[in-house]
Coordinates of C-alpha atoms and ligand atoms in Angstrom, one line a residue:
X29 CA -21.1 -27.0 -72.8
X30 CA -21.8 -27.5 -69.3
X31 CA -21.9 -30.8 -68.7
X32 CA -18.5 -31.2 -71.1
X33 CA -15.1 -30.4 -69.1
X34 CA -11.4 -31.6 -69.5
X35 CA -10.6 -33.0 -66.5
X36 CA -13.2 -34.2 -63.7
X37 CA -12.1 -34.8 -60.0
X38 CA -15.1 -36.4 -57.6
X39 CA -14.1 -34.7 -53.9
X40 CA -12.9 -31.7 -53.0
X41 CA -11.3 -32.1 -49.7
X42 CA -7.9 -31.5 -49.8
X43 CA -6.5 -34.1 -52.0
X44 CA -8.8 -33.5 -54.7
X45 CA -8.6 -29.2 -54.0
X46 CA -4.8 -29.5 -54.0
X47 CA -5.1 -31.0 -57.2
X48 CA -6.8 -28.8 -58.8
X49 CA -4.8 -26.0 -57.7
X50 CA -1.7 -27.4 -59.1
X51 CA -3.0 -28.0 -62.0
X52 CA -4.0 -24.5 -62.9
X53 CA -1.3 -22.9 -60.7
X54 CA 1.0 -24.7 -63.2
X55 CA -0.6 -23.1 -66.2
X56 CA -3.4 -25.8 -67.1
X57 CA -5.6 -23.9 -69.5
X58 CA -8.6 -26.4 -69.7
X59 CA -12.3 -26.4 -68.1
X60 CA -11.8 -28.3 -64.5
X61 CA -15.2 -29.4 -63.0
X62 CA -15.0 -30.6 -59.0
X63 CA -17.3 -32.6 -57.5
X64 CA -18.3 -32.5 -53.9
X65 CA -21.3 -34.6 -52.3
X66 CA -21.0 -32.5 -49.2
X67 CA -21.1 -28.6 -49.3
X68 CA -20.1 -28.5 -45.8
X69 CA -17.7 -30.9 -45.4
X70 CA -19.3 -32.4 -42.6
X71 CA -18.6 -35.7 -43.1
X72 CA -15.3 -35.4 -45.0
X73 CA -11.8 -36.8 -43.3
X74 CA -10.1 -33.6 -43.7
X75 CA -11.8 -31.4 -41.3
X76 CA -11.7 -35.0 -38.4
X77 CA -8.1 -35.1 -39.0
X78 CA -5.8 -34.4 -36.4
X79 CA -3.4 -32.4 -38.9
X80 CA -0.1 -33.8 -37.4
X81 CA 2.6 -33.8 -39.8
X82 CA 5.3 -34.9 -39.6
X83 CA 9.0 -36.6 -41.7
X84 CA 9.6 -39.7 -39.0
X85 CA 9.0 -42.5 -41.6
X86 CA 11.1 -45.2 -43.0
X87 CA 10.7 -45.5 -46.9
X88 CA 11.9 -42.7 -48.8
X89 CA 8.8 -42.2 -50.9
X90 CA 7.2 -41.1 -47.8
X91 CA 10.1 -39.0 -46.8
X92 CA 10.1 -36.9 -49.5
X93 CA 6.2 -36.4 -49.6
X94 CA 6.2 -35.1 -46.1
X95 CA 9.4 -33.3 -46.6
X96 CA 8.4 -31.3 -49.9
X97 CA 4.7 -30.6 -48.2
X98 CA 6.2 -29.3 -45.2
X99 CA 8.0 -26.7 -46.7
X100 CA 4.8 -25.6 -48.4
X101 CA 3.2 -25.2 -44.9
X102 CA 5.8 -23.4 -44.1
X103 CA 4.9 -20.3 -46.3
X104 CA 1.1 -21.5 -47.1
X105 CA -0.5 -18.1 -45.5
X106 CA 1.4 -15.9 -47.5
X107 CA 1.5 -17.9 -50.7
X108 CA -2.4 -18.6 -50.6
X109 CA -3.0 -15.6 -49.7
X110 CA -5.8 -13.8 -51.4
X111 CA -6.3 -9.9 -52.3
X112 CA -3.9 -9.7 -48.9
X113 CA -6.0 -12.0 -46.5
X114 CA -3.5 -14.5 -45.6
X115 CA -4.4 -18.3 -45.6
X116 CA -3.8 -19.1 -41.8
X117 CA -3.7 -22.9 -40.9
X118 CA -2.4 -22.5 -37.5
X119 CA 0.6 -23.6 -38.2
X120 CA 3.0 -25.1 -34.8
X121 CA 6.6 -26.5 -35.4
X122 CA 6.8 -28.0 -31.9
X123 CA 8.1 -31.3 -33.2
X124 CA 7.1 -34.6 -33.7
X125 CA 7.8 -37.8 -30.9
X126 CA 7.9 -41.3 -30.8
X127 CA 8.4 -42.2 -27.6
X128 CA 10.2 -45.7 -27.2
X129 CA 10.7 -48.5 -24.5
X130 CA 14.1 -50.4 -24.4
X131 CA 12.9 -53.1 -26.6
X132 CA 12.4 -50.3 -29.4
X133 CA 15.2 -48.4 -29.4
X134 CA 17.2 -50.7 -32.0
X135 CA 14.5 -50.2 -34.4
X136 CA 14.4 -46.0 -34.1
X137 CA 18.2 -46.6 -34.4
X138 CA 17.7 -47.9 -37.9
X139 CA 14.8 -45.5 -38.6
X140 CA 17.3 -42.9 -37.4
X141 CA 19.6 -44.5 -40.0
X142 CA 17.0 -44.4 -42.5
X143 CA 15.9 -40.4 -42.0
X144 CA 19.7 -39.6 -42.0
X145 CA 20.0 -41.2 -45.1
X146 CA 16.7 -39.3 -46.6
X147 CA 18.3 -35.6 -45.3
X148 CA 15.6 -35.4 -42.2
X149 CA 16.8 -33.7 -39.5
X150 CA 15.3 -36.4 -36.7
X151 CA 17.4 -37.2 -33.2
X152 CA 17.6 -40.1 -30.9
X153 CA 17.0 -38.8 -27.8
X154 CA 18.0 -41.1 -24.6
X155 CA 16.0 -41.0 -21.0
X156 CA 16.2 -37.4 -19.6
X157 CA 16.9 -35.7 -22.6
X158 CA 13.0 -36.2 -23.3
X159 CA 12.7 -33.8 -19.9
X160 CA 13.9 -31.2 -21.8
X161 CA 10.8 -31.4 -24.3
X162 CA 8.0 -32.5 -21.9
X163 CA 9.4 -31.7 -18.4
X164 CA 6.0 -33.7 -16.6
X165 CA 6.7 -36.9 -18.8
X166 CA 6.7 -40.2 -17.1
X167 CA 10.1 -41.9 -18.6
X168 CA 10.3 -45.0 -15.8
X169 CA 9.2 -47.3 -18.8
X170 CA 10.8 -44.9 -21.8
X171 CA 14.4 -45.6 -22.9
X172 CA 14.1 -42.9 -24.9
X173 CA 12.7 -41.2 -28.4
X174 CA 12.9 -40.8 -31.8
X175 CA 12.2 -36.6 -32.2
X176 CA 12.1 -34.4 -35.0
X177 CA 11.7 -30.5 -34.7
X178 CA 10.8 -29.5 -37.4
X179 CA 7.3 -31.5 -37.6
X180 CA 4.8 -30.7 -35.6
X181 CA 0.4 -30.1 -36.7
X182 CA -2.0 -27.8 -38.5
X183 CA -5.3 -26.6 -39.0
X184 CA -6.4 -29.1 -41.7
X185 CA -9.7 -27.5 -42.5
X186 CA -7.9 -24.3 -43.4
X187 CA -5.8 -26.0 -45.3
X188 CA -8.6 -27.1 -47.4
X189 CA -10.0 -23.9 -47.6
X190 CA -7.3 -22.8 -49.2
X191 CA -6.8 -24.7 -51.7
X192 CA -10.6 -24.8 -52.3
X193 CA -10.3 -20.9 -52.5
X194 CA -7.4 -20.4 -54.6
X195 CA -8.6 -23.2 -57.1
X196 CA -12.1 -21.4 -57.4
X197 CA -10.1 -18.2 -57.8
X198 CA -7.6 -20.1 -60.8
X199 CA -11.3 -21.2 -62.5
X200 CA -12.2 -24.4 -60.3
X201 CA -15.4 -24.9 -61.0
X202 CA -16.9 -27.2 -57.8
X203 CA -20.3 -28.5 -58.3
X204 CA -22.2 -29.6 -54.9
X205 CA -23.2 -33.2 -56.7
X206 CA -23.1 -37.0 -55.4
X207 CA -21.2 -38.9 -58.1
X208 CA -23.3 -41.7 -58.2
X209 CA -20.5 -43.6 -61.2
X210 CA -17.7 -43.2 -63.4
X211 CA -18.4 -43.7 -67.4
X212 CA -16.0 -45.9 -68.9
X213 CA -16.2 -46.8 -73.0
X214 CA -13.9 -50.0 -73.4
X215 CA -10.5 -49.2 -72.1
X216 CA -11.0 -45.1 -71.6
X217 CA -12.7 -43.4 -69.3
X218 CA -15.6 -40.9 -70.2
X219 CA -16.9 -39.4 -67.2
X220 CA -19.6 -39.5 -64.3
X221 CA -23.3 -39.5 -63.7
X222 CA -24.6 -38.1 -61.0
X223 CA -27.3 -39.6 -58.7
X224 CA -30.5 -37.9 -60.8
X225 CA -29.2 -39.0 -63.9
X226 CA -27.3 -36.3 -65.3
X227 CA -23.8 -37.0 -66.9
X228 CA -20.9 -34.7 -67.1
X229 CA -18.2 -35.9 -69.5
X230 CA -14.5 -35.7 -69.3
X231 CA -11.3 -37.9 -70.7
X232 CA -9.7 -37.3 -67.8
X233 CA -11.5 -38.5 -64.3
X234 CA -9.7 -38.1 -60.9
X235 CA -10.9 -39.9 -58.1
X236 CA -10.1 -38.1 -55.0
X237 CA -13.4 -39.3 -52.8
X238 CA -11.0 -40.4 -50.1
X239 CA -12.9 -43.0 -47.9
X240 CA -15.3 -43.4 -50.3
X241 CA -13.5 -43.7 -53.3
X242 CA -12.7 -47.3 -53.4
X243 CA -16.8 -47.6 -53.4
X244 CA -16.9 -45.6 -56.8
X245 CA -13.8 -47.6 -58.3
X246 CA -15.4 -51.1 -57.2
X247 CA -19.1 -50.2 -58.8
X248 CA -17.2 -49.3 -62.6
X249 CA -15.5 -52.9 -62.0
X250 CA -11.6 -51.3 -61.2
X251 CA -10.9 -52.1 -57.5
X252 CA -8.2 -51.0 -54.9
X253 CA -7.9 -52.3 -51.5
X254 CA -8.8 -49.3 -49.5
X255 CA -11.6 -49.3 -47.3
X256 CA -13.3 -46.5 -44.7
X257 CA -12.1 -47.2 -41.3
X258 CA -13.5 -45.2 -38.4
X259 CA -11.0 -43.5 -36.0
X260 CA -12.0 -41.2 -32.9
X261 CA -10.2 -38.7 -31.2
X262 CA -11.2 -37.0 -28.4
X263 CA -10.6 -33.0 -26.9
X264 CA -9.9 -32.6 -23.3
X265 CA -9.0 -30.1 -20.7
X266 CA -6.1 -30.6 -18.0
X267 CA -6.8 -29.2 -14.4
X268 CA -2.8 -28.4 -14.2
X269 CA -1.4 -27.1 -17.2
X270 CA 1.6 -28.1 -18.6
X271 CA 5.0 -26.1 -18.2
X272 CA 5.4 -26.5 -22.5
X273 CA 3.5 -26.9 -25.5
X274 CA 3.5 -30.5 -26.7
X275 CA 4.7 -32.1 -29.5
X276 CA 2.6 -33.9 -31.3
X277 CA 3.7 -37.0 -28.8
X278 CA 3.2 -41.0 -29.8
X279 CA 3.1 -43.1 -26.9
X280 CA 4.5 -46.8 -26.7
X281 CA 1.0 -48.0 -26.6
X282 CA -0.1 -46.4 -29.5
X283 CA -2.1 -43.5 -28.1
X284 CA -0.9 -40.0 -29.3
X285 CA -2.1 -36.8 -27.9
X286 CA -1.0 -33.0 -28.8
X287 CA -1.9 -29.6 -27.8
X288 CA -5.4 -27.8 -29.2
X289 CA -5.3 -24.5 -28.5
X290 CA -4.5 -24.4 -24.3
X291 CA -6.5 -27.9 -24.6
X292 CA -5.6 -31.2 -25.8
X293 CA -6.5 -34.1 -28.5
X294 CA -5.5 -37.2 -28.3
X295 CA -6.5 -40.8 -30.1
X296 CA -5.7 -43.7 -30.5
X297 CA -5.3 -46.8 -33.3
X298 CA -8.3 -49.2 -32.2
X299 CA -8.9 -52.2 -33.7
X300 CA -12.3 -51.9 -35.0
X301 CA -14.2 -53.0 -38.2
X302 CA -14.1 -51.6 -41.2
X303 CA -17.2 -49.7 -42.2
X304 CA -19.0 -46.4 -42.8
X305 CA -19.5 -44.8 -39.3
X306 CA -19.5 -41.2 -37.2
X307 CA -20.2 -43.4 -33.8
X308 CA -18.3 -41.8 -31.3
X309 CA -17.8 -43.3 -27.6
X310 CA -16.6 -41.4 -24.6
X311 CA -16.0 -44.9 -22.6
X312 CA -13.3 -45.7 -25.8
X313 CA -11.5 -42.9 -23.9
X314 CA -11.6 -43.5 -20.7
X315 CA -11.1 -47.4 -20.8
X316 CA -7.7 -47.2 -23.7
X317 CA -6.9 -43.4 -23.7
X318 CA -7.2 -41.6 -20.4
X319 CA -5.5 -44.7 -18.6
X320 CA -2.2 -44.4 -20.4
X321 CA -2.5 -40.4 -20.3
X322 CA -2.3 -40.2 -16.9
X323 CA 0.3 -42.8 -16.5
X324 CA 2.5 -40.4 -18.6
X325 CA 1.6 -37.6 -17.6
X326 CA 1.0 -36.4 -14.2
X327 CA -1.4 -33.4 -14.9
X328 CA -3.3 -35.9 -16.7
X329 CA -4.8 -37.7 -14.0
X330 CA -7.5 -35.2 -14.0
X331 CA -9.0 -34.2 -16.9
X332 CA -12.3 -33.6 -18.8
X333 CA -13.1 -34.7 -22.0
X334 CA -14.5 -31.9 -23.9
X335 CA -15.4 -33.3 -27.1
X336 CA -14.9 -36.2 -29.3
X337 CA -15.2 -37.1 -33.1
X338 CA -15.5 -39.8 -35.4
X339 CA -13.4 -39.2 -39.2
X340 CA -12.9 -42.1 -41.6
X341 CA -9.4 -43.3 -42.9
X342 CA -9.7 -44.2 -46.5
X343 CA -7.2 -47.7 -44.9
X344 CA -5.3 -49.1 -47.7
X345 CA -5.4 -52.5 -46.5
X346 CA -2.4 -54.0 -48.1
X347 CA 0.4 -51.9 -47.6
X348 CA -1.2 -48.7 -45.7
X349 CA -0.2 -46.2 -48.0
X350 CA -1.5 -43.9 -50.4
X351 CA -2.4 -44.9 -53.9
X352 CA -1.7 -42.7 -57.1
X353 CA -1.8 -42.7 -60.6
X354 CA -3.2 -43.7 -63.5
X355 CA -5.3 -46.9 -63.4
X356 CA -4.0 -49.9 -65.6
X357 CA -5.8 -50.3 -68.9
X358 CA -8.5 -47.6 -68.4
X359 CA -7.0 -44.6 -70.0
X360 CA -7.9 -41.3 -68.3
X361 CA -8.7 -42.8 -64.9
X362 CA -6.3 -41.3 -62.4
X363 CA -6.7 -41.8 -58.8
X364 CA -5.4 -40.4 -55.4
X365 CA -6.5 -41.9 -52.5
X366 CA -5.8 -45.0 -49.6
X367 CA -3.9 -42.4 -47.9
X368 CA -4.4 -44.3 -44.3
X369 CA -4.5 -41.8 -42.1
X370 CA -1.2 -39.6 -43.6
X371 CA -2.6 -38.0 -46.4
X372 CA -2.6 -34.0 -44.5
X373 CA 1.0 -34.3 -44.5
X374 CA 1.3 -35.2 -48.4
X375 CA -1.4 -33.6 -49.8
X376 CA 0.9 -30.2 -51.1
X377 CA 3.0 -32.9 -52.7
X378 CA 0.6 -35.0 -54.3
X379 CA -1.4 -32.1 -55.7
X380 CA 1.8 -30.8 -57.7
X381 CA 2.9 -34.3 -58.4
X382 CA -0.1 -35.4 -59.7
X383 CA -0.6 -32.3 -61.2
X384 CA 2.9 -32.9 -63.3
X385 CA 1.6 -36.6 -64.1
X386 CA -1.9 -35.4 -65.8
X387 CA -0.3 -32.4 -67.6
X388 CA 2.8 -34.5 -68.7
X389 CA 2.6 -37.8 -68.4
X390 CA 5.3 -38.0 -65.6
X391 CA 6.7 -36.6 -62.2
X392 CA 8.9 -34.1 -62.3
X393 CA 9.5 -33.0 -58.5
X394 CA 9.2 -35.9 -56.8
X395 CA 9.2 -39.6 -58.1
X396 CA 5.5 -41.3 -56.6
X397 CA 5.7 -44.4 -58.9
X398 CA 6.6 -46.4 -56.3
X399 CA 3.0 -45.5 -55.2
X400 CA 1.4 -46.4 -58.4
X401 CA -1.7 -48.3 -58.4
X402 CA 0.3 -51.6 -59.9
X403 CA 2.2 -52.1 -57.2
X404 CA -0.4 -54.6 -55.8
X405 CA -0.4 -56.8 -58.8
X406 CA 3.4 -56.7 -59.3
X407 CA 3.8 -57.7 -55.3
X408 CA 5.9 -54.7 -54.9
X409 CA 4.4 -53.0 -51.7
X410 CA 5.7 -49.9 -49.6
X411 CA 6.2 -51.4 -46.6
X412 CA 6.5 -48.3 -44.5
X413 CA 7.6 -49.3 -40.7
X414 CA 6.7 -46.5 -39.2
X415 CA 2.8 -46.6 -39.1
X416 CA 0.9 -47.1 -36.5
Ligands
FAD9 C1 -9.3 -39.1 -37.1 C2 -8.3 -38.9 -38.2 C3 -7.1 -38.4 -37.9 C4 -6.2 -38.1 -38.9 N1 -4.9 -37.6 -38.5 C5 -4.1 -37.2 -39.5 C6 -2.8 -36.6 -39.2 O1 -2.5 -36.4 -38.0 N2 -2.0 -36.3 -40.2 C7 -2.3 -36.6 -41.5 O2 -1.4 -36.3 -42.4 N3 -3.4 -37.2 -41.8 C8 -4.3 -37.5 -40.9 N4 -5.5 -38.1 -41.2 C9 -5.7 -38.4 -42.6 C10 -6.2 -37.3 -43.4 O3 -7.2 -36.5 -42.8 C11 -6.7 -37.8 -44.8 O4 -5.7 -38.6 -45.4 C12 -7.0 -36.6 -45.7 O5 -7.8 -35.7 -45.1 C13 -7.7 -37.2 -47.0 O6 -8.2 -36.1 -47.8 P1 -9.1 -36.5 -48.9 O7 -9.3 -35.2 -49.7 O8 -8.6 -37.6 -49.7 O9 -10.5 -37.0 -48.2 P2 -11.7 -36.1 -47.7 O10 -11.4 -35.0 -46.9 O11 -12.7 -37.1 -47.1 O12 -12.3 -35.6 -49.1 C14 -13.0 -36.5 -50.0 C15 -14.3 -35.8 -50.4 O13 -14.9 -36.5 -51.4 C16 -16.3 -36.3 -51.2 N5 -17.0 -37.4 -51.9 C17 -17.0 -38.7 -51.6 N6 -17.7 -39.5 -52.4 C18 -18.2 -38.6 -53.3 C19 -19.1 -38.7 -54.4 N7 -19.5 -39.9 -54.8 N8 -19.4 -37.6 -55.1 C20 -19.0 -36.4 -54.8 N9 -18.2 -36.2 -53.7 C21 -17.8 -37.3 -53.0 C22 -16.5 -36.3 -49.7 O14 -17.7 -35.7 -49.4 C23 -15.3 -35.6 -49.2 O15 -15.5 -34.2 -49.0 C24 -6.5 -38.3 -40.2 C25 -7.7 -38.8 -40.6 C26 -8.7 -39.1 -39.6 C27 -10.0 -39.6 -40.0

């Protein structure tokens, strides 16, 4: 029957595509339906993401999802290839940079610590030494910086088309549908409707509609505090080039800019309110952004913004980090998202994890219970340190 599968997931950016991958990559025989509101993914995080990835955290949960994914990005064009055409995703190790004043430098020691302890390979490097990386930096504020080489960013979009490829290839079915509700029947779930009406039934239900998810989960009556946040990051072109490629580079003030090509992207955290909305603004650059770029970076002081963007962070308000799991007392309901703005950098991990959870009823390769979805009610948050 058509409108019968066995498991449902609503999105298919690259949580929800990953997912379904894993699942049938690991030898799930059943009918998996995917649905996606937005054929293009215009709107979608994914493809507004600035695809940094990187291992620089502080709780080991988050360690180990960025650790496992990146050595899936590693080999991700060959392994996804299909009938030969490899997967590109523009794929850079240049390394991942916290830049830190005086007044920071205890704390990267202890997230130094912390990584150690977790097997990342991440160094504290002191004044100068950050020369060596970016040889134009500005370092009369910087003590020094927390750097890890073997991080660096992506192509996120063709990370998602992978995934969306290979799952179609494994029997992904994707539907181009707006979920308009889950089904539940007392304590299970049963499936979704669609805006005209329809229903498509399932007892499993993912929900994977990152920034929009927590609106689908609040309308069947099972919350989570995640809510769309709007970020902006904006493409410019330097008149001097730099002598390297950059890392993807985080400044003191919270403004982080990489290389694009021969151009460059930066953004910035602003403090903004929550809500659905592509606004972008070109003064947001050059009153917070270009003012601290060309502080830091000679060649900077005259540049051209090229372009700019607007993507939503699916902002898990209590403890910023992603939510997965089954939901408490509503069987069948599993749910992946609250990412906040690190979910590129997990999404291999969570796809095979979750993957494992939905086939088996628990993780194998990584343990993400510390992520699960009672976490909130038990008071037992990730507080991860390193987020900004
Ligand atoms: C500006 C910006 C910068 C970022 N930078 C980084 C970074 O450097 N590194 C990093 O790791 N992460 C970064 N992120 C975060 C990362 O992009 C997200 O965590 C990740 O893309 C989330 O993927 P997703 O599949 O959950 O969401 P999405 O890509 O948004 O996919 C969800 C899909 O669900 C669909 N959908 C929603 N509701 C429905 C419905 N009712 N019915 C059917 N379909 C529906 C949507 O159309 C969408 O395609 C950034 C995000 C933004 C916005």
């Amino acid at each position: 029957m058509a409108n019968q599968a066995d498991i449902i997931i609503v999105g298919g950016g690259v949580i929800g595509s990953s997912i379904a991958y894993h699942l049938l990559n690991d030898g799930f025989t059943g009918k998996i339906q995917v649905f996606e509101k937005d054929g293009l993914y215009e709107f979608a995080s994914t493809p507004r993401s600035a695809g940094g990835f990187r291992q620089l955290y502080t709780t080991a949960v988050n360690m180990q999802l960025s650790k496992y994914s990146l050595q899936i990005y590693k080999n991700f064009s060959t392994d996804m290839a299909i009938d030969g055409e490899a997967a590109e995703i523009d794929f850079k190790q240049r390394g991942y940079l916290f830049l830190a004043t005086e007044k920071m430098m205890p704390q990267f020691e202890k997230h130094l610590k912390l990584q150690h302890d977790n097997g990342i390979n991440s160094q504290l490097l002191e004044g100068e030494k950050l020369l060596d990386i970016i040889p134009e930096l500005n370092i009369d504020d910087l003590a020094g910086g927390l750097f890890c080489s073997e991080s660096g960013y992506l192509d996120p979009y063709s990370v998602m088309a992978g995934y969306v490829k290979y799952a179609k290839k494994l029997g992904a079915e994707y539907i181009y549908e707006e979920v308009e509700s889950l089904i539940t029947e007392q304590d299970y779930v049963k499936g979704i409707r669609l805006v005209d009406g329809r229903e498509h039934h399932a007892p499993v239900v993912v929900n994977c509609a990152g920034a929009w998810a927590s609106i689908l989960g609040d309308k069947a009556g099972l919350p989570l505090p995640v809510v769309p946040l709007p970020r902006q990051i904006f493409q410019f072109d330097s008149k001097e080039p730099l002598k390297n490629y950059l890392p993807l580079t985080m400044d003191p003030t919270g403004v982080y800019f990489r290389h694009e090509g021969e151009k460059f992207i930066s953004g910035y955290a602003e403090e903004i309110e929550p809500g659905i909305s592509f606004k972008w603004r070109r003064s947001a650059f050059e009153d917070h952004i270009w003012p601290v770029l060309a502080n830091r970076i000679k060649n900077f002081e005259h540049v051209k913004i090229e372009r700019g963007w607007t993507g939503l962070y699916d902002f898990n308000t209590k403890d910023h980090n992603a939510i997965l799991g089954e939901y408490p007392a509503m069987k069948g309901y599993y749910v992946a998202f609250g990412f906040s703005g690190h979910g590129m950098q997990q999404a291999p991990a969570v796809g095979k994890c979750l993957s494992e959870l939905i086939r088996t009823g628990k993780y194998e390769t990584l343990d993400l219970k510390p992520l699960r979805v009672e976490r909130f009610a038990e008071n037992d948050l990730i507080i991860e340190n390193a987020i900004y």
